[in-house]
Coordinates of C-alpha atoms in Angstrom, one line a residue:
Chain A
X81 CA -216.5 52.3 -210.6
X82 CA -216.3 48.6 -211.4
X83 CA -218.2 47.1 -214.4
X84 CA -218.0 43.3 -214.9
X85 CA -214.8 43.1 -212.9
X86 CA -213.0 45.9 -214.8
X87 CA -212.4 49.1 -212.8
X88 CA -212.8 52.5 -214.4
X89 CA -211.4 55.6 -212.8
X90 CA -213.0 58.5 -214.7
X91 CA -210.6 60.9 -213.1
X92 CA -207.7 59.2 -215.0
X93 CA -209.9 58.7 -218.1
X94 CA -211.2 62.3 -217.8
X95 CA -209.5 64.0 -220.8
X96 CA -210.6 61.1 -223.0
X97 CA -214.2 61.1 -221.7
X98 CA -214.4 64.9 -222.3
X99 CA -213.2 64.5 -225.9
X100 CA -215.6 61.6 -226.6
X101 CA -218.5 63.7 -225.5
X102 CA -217.3 66.7 -227.5
X103 CA -217.0 64.6 -230.7
X104 CA -220.5 63.3 -230.2
X105 CA -221.9 66.7 -229.4
X106 CA -220.4 68.1 -232.6
X107 CA -222.0 65.4 -234.7
X108 CA -225.4 65.8 -232.9
X109 CA -225.4 69.6 -233.3
X110 CA -224.9 69.2 -237.0
X111 CA -227.6 66.5 -237.2
X112 CA -230.2 68.6 -235.3
X113 CA -229.4 72.1 -236.5
X114 CA -229.8 73.1 -240.2
X115 CA -226.6 74.3 -242.0
X116 CA -224.7 75.0 -238.8
X117 CA -221.8 77.4 -239.6
X118 CA -218.5 75.6 -239.3
X119 CA -217.1 78.3 -236.9
X120 CA -219.8 77.1 -234.4
X121 CA -218.8 73.4 -234.8
X122 CA -215.1 74.1 -234.5
X123 CA -215.8 76.4 -231.6
X124 CA -217.5 73.5 -229.8
X125 CA -214.3 71.5 -230.5
X126 CA -212.1 74.1 -229.1
X127 CA -214.3 74.4 -226.0
X128 CA -213.9 70.6 -225.7
X129 CA -210.1 71.0 -225.8
X130 CA -210.4 73.5 -222.9
X131 CA -212.5 71.0 -221.0
X132 CA -210.0 68.2 -221.6
X133 CA -207.2 70.5 -220.3
X134 CA -209.3 71.1 -217.2
X135 CA -209.7 67.3 -216.8
X136 CA -206.0 66.8 -217.4
X137 CA -204.8 69.4 -214.9
X138 CA -205.5 67.5 -211.7
X139 CA -203.5 64.5 -213.0
X140 CA -200.3 66.6 -213.0
X141 CA -197.5 64.7 -211.2
X142 CA -199.9 61.8 -210.4
X143 CA -199.0 58.2 -211.1
X144 CA -201.9 55.7 -211.2
X145 CA -203.5 53.1 -213.4
X146 CA -207.0 52.1 -214.3
X147 CA -208.9 49.6 -216.5
X148 CA -207.2 46.8 -214.5
X149 CA -203.7 48.3 -215.1
X150 CA -204.0 48.7 -218.9
X151 CA -204.2 52.5 -218.9
X152 CA -202.0 54.7 -216.8
X153 CA -201.4 58.4 -216.0
X154 CA -197.8 58.9 -215.2
X155 CA -194.6 60.6 -216.3
X156 CA -195.0 59.2 -219.8
X157 CA -198.5 60.3 -220.5
X158 CA -199.2 63.8 -218.9
X159 CA -197.0 66.0 -221.0
X160 CA -197.6 64.1 -224.2
X161 CA -201.4 64.4 -223.6
X162 CA -201.1 68.1 -223.1
X163 CA -199.3 68.5 -226.4
X164 CA -201.9 66.4 -228.2
X165 CA -204.8 68.5 -226.9
X166 CA -203.1 71.7 -227.7
X167 CA -202.4 70.5 -231.2
X168 CA -206.1 69.6 -231.7
X169 CA -207.2 73.1 -230.6
X170 CA -204.7 74.8 -233.0
X171 CA -205.8 72.5 -235.9
X172 CA -209.4 73.3 -235.3
X173 CA -208.6 77.0 -235.4
X174 CA -206.7 76.7 -238.6
X175 CA -209.5 74.6 -240.2
X176 CA -212.0 77.4 -239.7
X177 CA -210.3 79.6 -242.3
X178 CA -212.4 80.6 -245.3
X179 CA -210.6 78.5 -248.0
X180 CA -209.6 75.6 -245.7
X181 CA -210.2 72.1 -247.1
X182 CA -212.7 70.3 -244.9
X183 CA -214.4 68.2 -247.5
X184 CA -217.6 70.4 -247.3
X185 CA -218.6 68.4 -244.2
X186 CA -217.3 70.3 -241.2
X187 CA -219.0 68.2 -238.6
X188 CA -217.5 64.9 -239.6
X189 CA -214.2 66.6 -240.2
X190 CA -214.1 68.1 -236.7
X191 CA -215.4 64.8 -235.1
X192 CA -212.7 62.8 -236.9
X193 CA -210.0 65.2 -235.7
X194 CA -211.3 64.8 -232.1
X195 CA -211.4 61.0 -232.4
X196 CA -207.9 61.1 -233.8
X197 CA -206.7 62.9 -230.7
X198 CA -208.5 60.3 -228.5
X199 CA -206.4 57.7 -230.3
X200 CA -203.3 59.7 -229.4
X201 CA -204.3 59.9 -225.8
X202 CA -204.9 56.2 -225.6
X203 CA -201.4 55.6 -227.0
X204 CA -199.9 58.0 -224.4
X205 CA -201.5 56.1 -221.6
X206 CA -201.5 52.5 -222.8
X207 CA -199.4 50.0 -220.8
X208 CA -200.2 46.9 -222.9
X209 CA -199.5 46.0 -226.5
X210 CA -203.3 45.8 -227.1
X211 CA -203.8 49.4 -225.9
X212 CA -200.9 50.6 -228.1
X213 CA -202.3 48.9 -231.2
X214 CA -205.8 50.3 -230.5
X215 CA -204.5 53.8 -230.0
X216 CA -202.3 53.8 -233.1
X217 CA -205.2 52.4 -235.3
X218 CA -207.7 55.0 -234.0
X219 CA -205.3 57.8 -234.7
X220 CA -204.3 56.4 -238.2
X221 CA -207.7 55.4 -239.5
X222 CA -209.1 58.9 -238.9
X223 CA -206.1 60.5 -240.4
X224 CA -206.3 58.4 -243.6
X225 CA -209.7 60.0 -244.2
X226 CA -208.6 63.5 -243.2
X227 CA -205.7 63.4 -245.6
X228 CA -208.2 63.0 -248.4
X229 CA -210.5 65.9 -247.4
X230 CA -208.9 68.1 -250.0
X231 CA -210.9 66.1 -252.6
X232 CA -211.1 66.7 -255.6
X233 CA -207.6 68.3 -255.5
X234 CA -205.6 65.4 -257.1
X235 CA -202.7 65.8 -254.7
X236 CA -205.0 65.3 -251.7
X237 CA -206.4 62.1 -253.3
X238 CA -202.9 60.8 -253.9
X239 CA -201.9 61.7 -250.3
X240 CA -204.9 59.7 -248.9
X241 CA -204.1 56.7 -251.0
X242 CA -200.4 56.6 -250.2
X243 CA -201.1 57.2 -246.5
X244 CA -203.7 54.4 -246.2
X245 CA -201.5 51.9 -248.2
X246 CA -198.3 52.5 -246.4
X247 CA -199.9 53.1 -243.0
X248 CA -201.6 49.8 -243.2
X249 CA -198.4 48.1 -244.2
X250 CA -196.8 49.7 -241.1
X251 CA -199.6 48.4 -239.0
X252 CA -199.0 44.9 -240.4
X253 CA -195.4 45.0 -239.1
X254 CA -196.7 46.3 -235.8
X255 CA -199.2 43.5 -235.4
X256 CA -196.7 40.8 -236.3
X257 CA -194.1 42.3 -234.1
X258 CA -196.6 42.5 -231.2
X259 CA -197.5 38.8 -231.8
X260 CA -193.9 37.7 -231.5
X261 CA -193.3 39.9 -228.4
X262 CA -196.4 38.3 -226.8
X263 CA -194.9 34.9 -227.7
X264 CA -191.6 35.8 -226.0
X265 CA -193.1 37.0 -222.8
X266 CA -196.5 35.2 -222.5
X267 CA -198.2 38.4 -221.7
X268 CA -199.2 41.6 -223.5
X269 CA -198.2 44.0 -220.7
X270 CA -195.0 46.0 -221.2
X271 CA -193.8 45.3 -217.7
X272 CA -193.9 41.6 -218.4
X273 CA -191.7 42.1 -221.5
X274 CA -188.8 43.5 -219.5
X275 CA -187.9 40.0 -218.3
X276 CA -187.5 38.9 -221.9
X277 CA -185.6 42.1 -222.7
X278 CA -182.8 41.2 -220.2
X279 CA -182.0 37.8 -221.8
X280 CA -182.9 38.8 -225.4
X281 CA -184.3 35.6 -226.9
X282 CA -184.6 35.4 -230.7
X283 CA -188.4 35.8 -230.6
X284 CA -188.1 39.0 -228.7
X285 CA -185.4 40.4 -231.0
X286 CA -187.4 39.7 -234.2
X287 CA -190.6 41.0 -232.6
X288 CA -189.0 44.2 -231.3
X289 CA -187.4 44.7 -234.8
X290 CA -190.8 44.4 -236.5
X291 CA -192.5 46.7 -233.9
X292 CA -189.7 49.2 -234.4
X293 CA -190.3 49.2 -238.2
X294 CA -194.0 49.8 -237.6
X295 CA -193.3 52.7 -235.2
X296 CA -190.6 54.2 -237.5
X297 CA -193.1 54.3 -240.4
X298 CA -195.5 56.2 -238.2
X299 CA -192.8 58.5 -236.9
X300 CA -191.4 59.0 -240.5
X301 CA -187.9 57.9 -239.5
X302 CA -185.7 57.3 -242.5
X303 CA -185.5 54.9 -244.4
X304 CA -189.2 54.5 -243.7
X305 CA -190.0 58.1 -244.6
X306 CA -190.7 57.8 -248.3
X307 CA -194.4 58.4 -247.9
X308 CA -193.9 61.5 -245.8
X309 CA -193.2 64.4 -248.3
X310 CA -196.1 63.4 -250.6
X311 CA -198.6 62.9 -247.8
X312 CA -197.6 66.1 -246.0
X313 CA -197.7 68.1 -249.3
X314 CA -201.0 66.7 -250.5
X315 CA -203.0 66.9 -247.3
X316 CA -204.9 70.1 -246.4
X317 CA -202.6 72.5 -244.4
X318 CA -204.3 72.1 -241.1
X319 CA -204.1 68.3 -241.3
X320 CA -200.4 68.5 -242.3
X321 CA -199.8 70.7 -239.2
X322 CA -201.7 68.1 -237.1
X323 CA -199.8 65.1 -238.5
X324 CA -196.3 66.6 -238.0
X325 CA -197.0 67.3 -234.3
X326 CA -199.7 65.0 -233.0
X327 CA -198.6 61.7 -234.6
X328 CA -195.0 62.3 -233.5
X329 CA -196.1 63.2 -230.0
X330 CA -198.3 60.1 -229.5
X331 CA -195.7 57.8 -231.1
X332 CA -192.9 59.2 -229.1
X333 CA -195.0 58.6 -225.9
X334 CA -195.3 54.9 -226.9
X335 CA -191.6 54.7 -227.9
X336 CA -190.4 56.3 -224.6
X337 CA -192.7 54.1 -222.5
X338 CA -191.5 51.1 -224.4
X339 CA -187.8 52.0 -224.1
X340 CA -187.9 52.9 -220.4
X341 CA -190.3 50.2 -219.2
X342 CA -189.1 47.3 -221.2
X343 CA -185.3 48.0 -221.4
X344 CA -184.7 50.5 -218.6
X345 CA -181.0 50.6 -219.6
X346 CA -179.0 51.0 -222.8
X347 CA -179.4 47.7 -224.6
X348 CA -177.8 46.2 -227.7
X349 CA -181.4 45.8 -229.1
X350 CA -181.8 49.6 -229.3
X351 CA -178.9 50.0 -231.8
X352 CA -181.3 49.9 -234.8
X353 CA -183.2 52.8 -233.3
X354 CA -180.0 54.8 -233.0
X355 CA -179.2 54.0 -236.6
X356 CA -182.7 55.1 -237.8
X357 CA -182.3 58.3 -235.9
X358 CA -178.8 59.2 -237.4
X359 CA -180.2 58.3 -240.9
X360 CA -183.3 60.5 -240.4
X361 CA -181.3 63.5 -239.2
X362 CA -179.1 63.4 -242.3
X363 CA -181.8 62.5 -244.9
X364 CA -184.3 65.0 -243.5
X365 CA -181.8 67.9 -243.4
X366 CA -180.3 67.2 -246.8
X367 CA -183.7 66.4 -248.4
X368 CA -185.0 69.8 -247.4
X369 CA -182.3 71.6 -249.3
X370 CA -183.9 71.4 -252.8
X371 CA -187.5 71.9 -251.9
X372 CA -189.5 74.7 -253.4
X373 CA -192.8 74.1 -251.5
X374 CA -192.8 75.2 -247.9
X375 CA -195.1 72.3 -246.8
X376 CA -192.7 69.8 -248.4
X377 CA -189.7 71.6 -246.9
X378 CA -191.3 71.3 -243.4
X379 CA -192.1 67.7 -244.1
X380 CA -188.4 66.9 -244.6
X381 CA -187.5 69.1 -241.6
X382 CA -190.0 67.0 -239.5
X383 CA -188.1 63.9 -240.5
X384 CA -184.9 65.4 -239.2
X385 CA -186.7 66.7 -236.1
X386 CA -188.0 63.2 -235.3
X387 CA -184.4 62.0 -235.5
X388 CA -183.3 64.8 -233.1
X389 CA -185.9 63.7 -230.6
X390 CA -184.6 60.1 -230.5
X391 CA -181.3 61.5 -229.1
X392 CA -183.1 62.2 -225.8
X393 CA -183.6 58.5 -225.3
X394 CA -180.0 57.5 -226.1
X395 CA -178.8 57.5 -222.5
X396 CA -182.0 56.0 -221.1
X397 CA -181.1 58.3 -218.3
X398 CA -182.9 60.2 -215.6
X399 CA -183.4 63.4 -217.5
X400 CA -183.9 61.9 -221.0
X401 CA -187.6 61.9 -220.8
X402 CA -187.9 65.5 -219.7
X403 CA -185.5 66.6 -222.4
X404 CA -187.7 64.8 -225.0
X405 CA -190.8 66.4 -223.6
X406 CA -189.2 69.9 -223.6
X407 CA -188.1 69.5 -227.2
X408 CA -191.5 68.2 -228.2
X409 CA -193.2 71.2 -226.6
X410 CA -190.8 73.5 -228.4
X411 CA -191.3 71.6 -231.7
X412 CA -195.1 71.8 -231.3
X413 CA -195.0 75.6 -230.8
X414 CA -192.6 76.4 -233.6
X415 CA -194.0 73.9 -236.2
X416 CA -197.7 74.7 -235.6
X417 CA -196.7 78.4 -235.7
X418 CA -195.0 78.0 -239.1
X419 CA -198.0 76.1 -240.5
X420 CA -200.4 78.7 -239.0
X421 CA -198.5 81.4 -241.0
X422 CA -198.8 79.4 -244.2
X423 CA -202.5 78.9 -243.6
X424 CA -203.0 82.6 -242.7
X425 CA -201.4 84.0 -245.9
X426 CA -203.8 82.2 -248.2
X427 CA -206.7 82.1 -245.7
X428 CA -206.4 78.3 -246.0
X429 CA -205.6 78.2 -249.7
X430 CA -202.9 75.7 -250.7
X431 CA -201.3 77.9 -253.3
X432 CA -199.5 79.8 -250.6
X433 CA -197.2 76.9 -249.8
X434 CA -194.9 77.8 -252.7
X435 CA -191.7 79.5 -251.6
X436 CA -192.2 82.1 -254.4
X437 CA -195.2 83.5 -252.5
X438 CA -192.9 84.5 -249.7
X439 CA -190.6 86.7 -251.8
X440 CA -190.3 90.2 -250.2
X441 CA -193.1 89.2 -247.8
X442 CA -191.5 91.5 -245.2
X443 CA -192.5 94.6 -247.2
X444 CA -196.1 93.5 -247.6
X445 CA -196.9 91.9 -244.2
X446 CA -194.0 92.8 -241.8
X447 CA -195.4 91.2 -238.7
X448 CA -196.2 87.9 -240.4
X449 CA -192.7 87.8 -241.9
X450 CA -191.2 88.4 -238.5
X451 CA -193.3 85.7 -236.9
X452 CA -192.3 83.2 -239.6
X453 CA -188.7 84.1 -239.2
X454 CA -188.8 83.5 -235.5
X455 CA -190.4 80.0 -236.1
X456 CA -187.8 79.1 -238.7
X457 CA -184.9 80.3 -236.5
X458 CA -186.3 78.2 -233.7
X459 CA -186.5 75.2 -236.0
X460 CA -182.9 75.8 -237.0
X461 CA -181.8 76.2 -233.4
X462 CA -180.6 79.8 -233.3
X463 CA -179.7 80.9 -229.7
X464 CA -182.5 82.8 -227.9
X465 CA -185.3 80.6 -229.2
X466 CA -187.0 77.5 -227.9
X467 CA -185.3 75.2 -230.4
X468 CA -181.9 76.2 -229.3
X469 CA -182.3 75.3 -225.7
X470 CA -184.2 72.1 -226.7
X471 CA -181.2 71.1 -228.8
X472 CA -178.8 71.9 -225.9
X473 CA -180.8 69.5 -223.7
X474 CA -180.7 66.8 -226.3
X475 CA -177.0 67.2 -226.9
X476 CA -176.4 66.9 -223.1
X477 CA -178.3 63.6 -223.2
X478 CA -176.3 62.4 -226.2
X479 CA -172.9 63.2 -224.8
X480 CA -173.7 61.5 -221.5
X481 CA -174.8 58.3 -223.3
X482 CA -171.8 56.3 -224.4
X483 CA -170.5 55.8 -227.9
X484 CA -173.9 55.6 -229.6
X485 CA -175.0 58.7 -227.7
X486 CA -172.0 60.6 -228.9
X487 CA -172.6 59.4 -232.5
X488 CA -176.2 60.6 -232.3
X489 CA -175.1 64.0 -230.8
X490 CA -172.6 64.5 -233.7
X491 CA -175.3 63.7 -236.3
X492 CA -177.6 66.2 -234.5
X493 CA -174.9 68.9 -234.9
X494 CA -174.3 68.0 -238.6
X495 CA -178.1 67.9 -239.3
X496 CA -178.6 71.3 -237.6
X497 CA -175.9 73.0 -239.6
X498 CA -177.4 71.8 -242.9
X499 CA -180.9 72.8 -241.8
X500 CA -179.7 76.4 -240.8
X501 CA -179.0 76.9 -244.5
X502 CA -182.4 75.5 -245.5
X503 CA -184.3 77.8 -243.2
X504 CA -182.1 80.8 -244.1
X505 CA -183.1 80.4 -247.7
X506 CA -186.7 81.1 -246.9
X507 CA -185.9 84.0 -244.5
X508 CA -183.6 85.5 -247.2
X509 CA -186.4 85.3 -249.7
X510 CA -188.8 87.2 -247.3
X511 CA -186.4 90.0 -246.6
X512 CA -184.9 90.8 -250.0
X513 CA -186.9 93.5 -251.8
X514 CA -188.4 92.6 -255.1
X515 CA -189.6 94.6 -258.1
X516 CA -192.7 94.0 -260.1
X517 CA -196.0 92.2 -259.3
X518 CA -196.4 90.7 -255.8
X519 CA -198.7 87.9 -255.0
X520 CA -201.8 89.0 -253.1
X521 CA -202.2 87.7 -249.6
X522 CA -205.4 87.2 -247.7
X523 CA -206.6 89.7 -245.0
X524 CA -206.0 89.1 -241.3
X525 CA -208.2 86.7 -239.6
X526 CA -208.1 86.9 -235.8
X527 CA -208.6 83.1 -235.7
X528 CA -205.1 82.5 -237.1
X529 CA -203.5 85.3 -235.1
X530 CA -204.3 83.2 -232.0
X531 CA -202.0 80.2 -232.8
X532 CA -199.4 82.5 -234.3
X533 CA -199.3 84.7 -231.2
X534 CA -199.3 81.7 -228.8
X535 CA -196.5 80.2 -230.9
X536 CA -194.4 83.4 -230.8
X537 CA -195.0 83.8 -227.1
X538 CA -194.1 80.2 -226.4
X539 CA -191.0 80.1 -228.6
X540 CA -189.6 83.3 -227.0
X541 CA -190.5 82.2 -223.4
X542 CA -189.0 78.8 -223.8
X543 CA -185.9 80.4 -225.4
X544 CA -185.4 83.1 -222.8
X545 CA -186.4 81.5 -219.5
X546 CA -186.1 77.8 -220.3
X547 CA -185.3 76.8 -216.6
X548 CA -188.9 77.6 -215.6
X549 CA -190.3 75.2 -218.2
X550 CA -187.7 72.5 -217.5
X551 CA -188.8 72.5 -213.9
X552 CA -192.5 72.4 -214.9
X553 CA -191.8 69.5 -217.2
X554 CA -189.6 67.6 -214.7
X555 CA -192.1 67.9 -211.8
X556 CA -194.9 66.5 -214.0
X557 CA -193.0 63.2 -213.8
Chain B
X168 CA -205.7 13.1 -232.3
X169 CA -202.1 14.4 -232.1
X170 CA -201.7 18.1 -231.4
X171 CA -200.1 20.3 -234.1
X172 CA -196.9 21.7 -232.5
X173 CA -196.5 25.5 -232.0
X174 CA -193.6 25.7 -234.4
X175 CA -195.7 24.6 -237.4
X176 CA -198.2 27.4 -236.7
X177 CA -195.4 29.9 -236.4
X178 CA -193.7 28.8 -239.6
X179 CA -197.0 29.0 -241.4
X180 CA -197.6 32.5 -240.1
X181 CA -194.1 33.6 -241.0
X182 CA -194.6 32.3 -244.6
X183 CA -198.0 34.1 -244.8
X184 CA -196.4 37.3 -243.5
X185 CA -193.5 37.2 -246.0
X186 CA -195.9 36.4 -248.9
X187 CA -197.8 39.5 -247.8
X188 CA -194.8 41.7 -247.8
X189 CA -193.6 40.5 -251.2
X190 CA -197.0 40.9 -252.6
X191 CA -197.2 44.4 -251.4
X192 CA -193.8 45.3 -252.9
X193 CA -194.4 43.6 -256.3
X194 CA -198.0 44.5 -257.1
X195 CA -199.0 48.0 -258.3
X196 CA -202.7 47.7 -258.1
X197 CA -204.0 49.2 -254.8
X198 CA -206.7 46.5 -254.3
X199 CA -204.1 43.8 -254.6
X200 CA -201.8 45.7 -252.3
X201 CA -204.6 45.8 -249.8
X202 CA -205.1 42.1 -250.1
X203 CA -201.4 41.6 -249.4
X204 CA -201.7 43.8 -246.3
X205 CA -204.7 41.8 -245.1
X206 CA -202.5 38.7 -245.4
X207 CA -199.9 40.3 -243.2
X208 CA -202.4 41.2 -240.6
X209 CA -203.9 37.7 -240.5
X210 CA -200.4 36.2 -240.3
X211 CA -200.2 38.2 -237.0
X212 CA -203.6 36.8 -235.9
X213 CA -202.5 33.2 -236.5
X214 CA -199.3 33.8 -234.5
X215 CA -201.4 35.4 -231.7
X216 CA -203.8 32.5 -231.5
X217 CA -201.1 29.9 -231.6
X218 CA -199.3 31.6 -228.7
X219 CA -202.5 32.1 -226.8
X220 CA -203.3 28.3 -227.1
X221 CA -199.7 27.5 -226.1
X222 CA -199.8 29.7 -222.9
X223 CA -203.5 29.0 -222.3
X224 CA -203.9 32.8 -222.0
X225 CA -206.9 34.8 -223.2
X226 CA -205.1 38.1 -224.0
X227 CA -203.7 36.8 -227.3
X228 CA -207.2 35.8 -228.5
X229 CA -208.5 39.2 -227.5
X230 CA -205.8 40.8 -229.5
X231 CA -206.7 38.7 -232.5
X232 CA -210.3 39.7 -232.3
X233 CA -209.3 43.3 -232.0
X234 CA -207.2 43.0 -235.1
X235 CA -210.1 41.5 -237.0
X236 CA -212.4 44.3 -236.0
X237 CA -209.9 47.0 -236.9
X238 CA -209.1 45.3 -240.2
X239 CA -212.8 45.6 -241.2
X240 CA -212.7 49.3 -240.4
X241 CA -209.5 49.7 -242.2
X242 CA -210.7 47.9 -245.3
X243 CA -213.8 50.1 -245.4
X244 CA -211.8 53.3 -245.4
X245 CA -209.1 52.0 -247.8
X246 CA -211.7 50.8 -250.3
X247 CA -213.5 54.2 -250.1
X248 CA -210.3 56.0 -250.8
X249 CA -209.5 53.7 -253.8
X250 CA -213.0 54.3 -255.2
X251 CA -212.5 58.1 -254.8
X252 CA -209.3 57.8 -256.8
X253 CA -210.8 55.4 -259.4
X254 CA -213.8 57.7 -260.1
X255 CA -211.7 60.3 -261.8
X256 CA -209.1 58.4 -263.7
X257 CA -210.5 54.8 -264.4
X258 CA -207.1 53.6 -263.4
X259 CA -205.6 53.5 -259.9
X260 CA -202.2 52.0 -260.6
X261 CA -200.1 53.6 -257.9
X262 CA -197.3 54.5 -260.4
X263 CA -199.7 56.5 -262.6
X264 CA -201.5 58.7 -260.1
X265 CA -198.4 60.5 -258.9
X266 CA -198.6 64.3 -259.3
X267 CA -196.1 65.3 -256.7
X268 CA -192.4 65.3 -257.2
X269 CA -189.2 65.9 -255.2

């Protein structure tokens, strides 16, 4: 269909269209109905996710553009879009718990989450600087509000304020960097930038540096991670789970597209990215050592995990992208699973993020403890889990990628060793018997068993038969 | 009338951007910090429009319009969050509101 000289292919825009309609339906149902229960609203959202998956399925392995070449479905977008939609569904399930913070306005909460994900999908498919900026802002603006839905809990207010101030600062770097990149190439499309990338004029170098600062803020790469622990700890659990996975998935889609389309080979201009990654792996792993709050611990671990994922890009090789995607899928499963367990124990209550609540958990809730152990082992990279095979793939990329790749791979090994200790502390606390009074945990809600069960099944499947998934991932490209 | 060369526009935008960054780092009042951020965003706009005029290309202008639109949305959300914080403590100095440690 062509409108005013712009062509729209609603096959390619299908997942986005489905989610837009879902968001509007959620708002309308709340407007028309009286006191609609939030399970109904979130149920509509989850149904929308299923619809978006159905719209995404026929795009598997396809490569095409629409909106006059500004939006694409290709090897960069498909897998990342699938992870984003999956994350949205899990977040909606976790938000439906009895004590979950949704600002007493479930309809706008669900709609904001859905619009957030649309921003992520735009980022995954955008082929111009304009599209990337639009996607990042749509994702971020909705998340600033969602971080504060724990109001009037002071930590949630603080999280929202810190996130909006530092997020906008990051956007400032992003805009100015985009302006200079535009100036160096004379066009906002990424393919036009690759000409400038081969000769590296000063304008391009400064512009790329500023853009990288902006993206590193969003990815929480160290030293631009200072907001991360506070924002992740203060936000409601479901939103923290969403932020750790969806923001990283969408931003990595942008970063991968940028690195592969603009550079296409290992370039000197990418050295700052490798340094950021090495720094993140070490800061994230060591920072997690002294945390007493599981949300905060997972925040530091997510800083390290973002650093791990950069290793996949180090060789800018043929299999780098599929390694990145495999690790991202594994990370989404294990991280969302861990957050689902935290949410489940308190039925959405924030108090259950403290590590003391996990003492001797195995003797009170054996299956929950076993599931959390599996997720933490996978995050640590113990053999037999998804995280282990993901790290093997990343190391393969690193060791094939020249001196910087080898440095990255060594940092990955060092960071993993430290993080094994971090995760074992929690596992140890769960399995050592304890005398005296035990904290009370909430009853089982089947809604949280769904993400936990999917997480366990996924982590085991990716760990035991990884080749099947590697071939699924590589043939989506 | 002689045309203002591209370099002068870029120098001005760079100065505005740096003032914005310094303002953000030095000030502790969230409203002032937001003003500093606004300055950074608009420095980007100026650079975009200068380049667009130089290349005689529309996409830079479109980008600037988009930034202006998003800035309005962002200001609305940021001010709402600042008001939310102000309501309970009559003081929103970013050093004073911190309850989380580690």
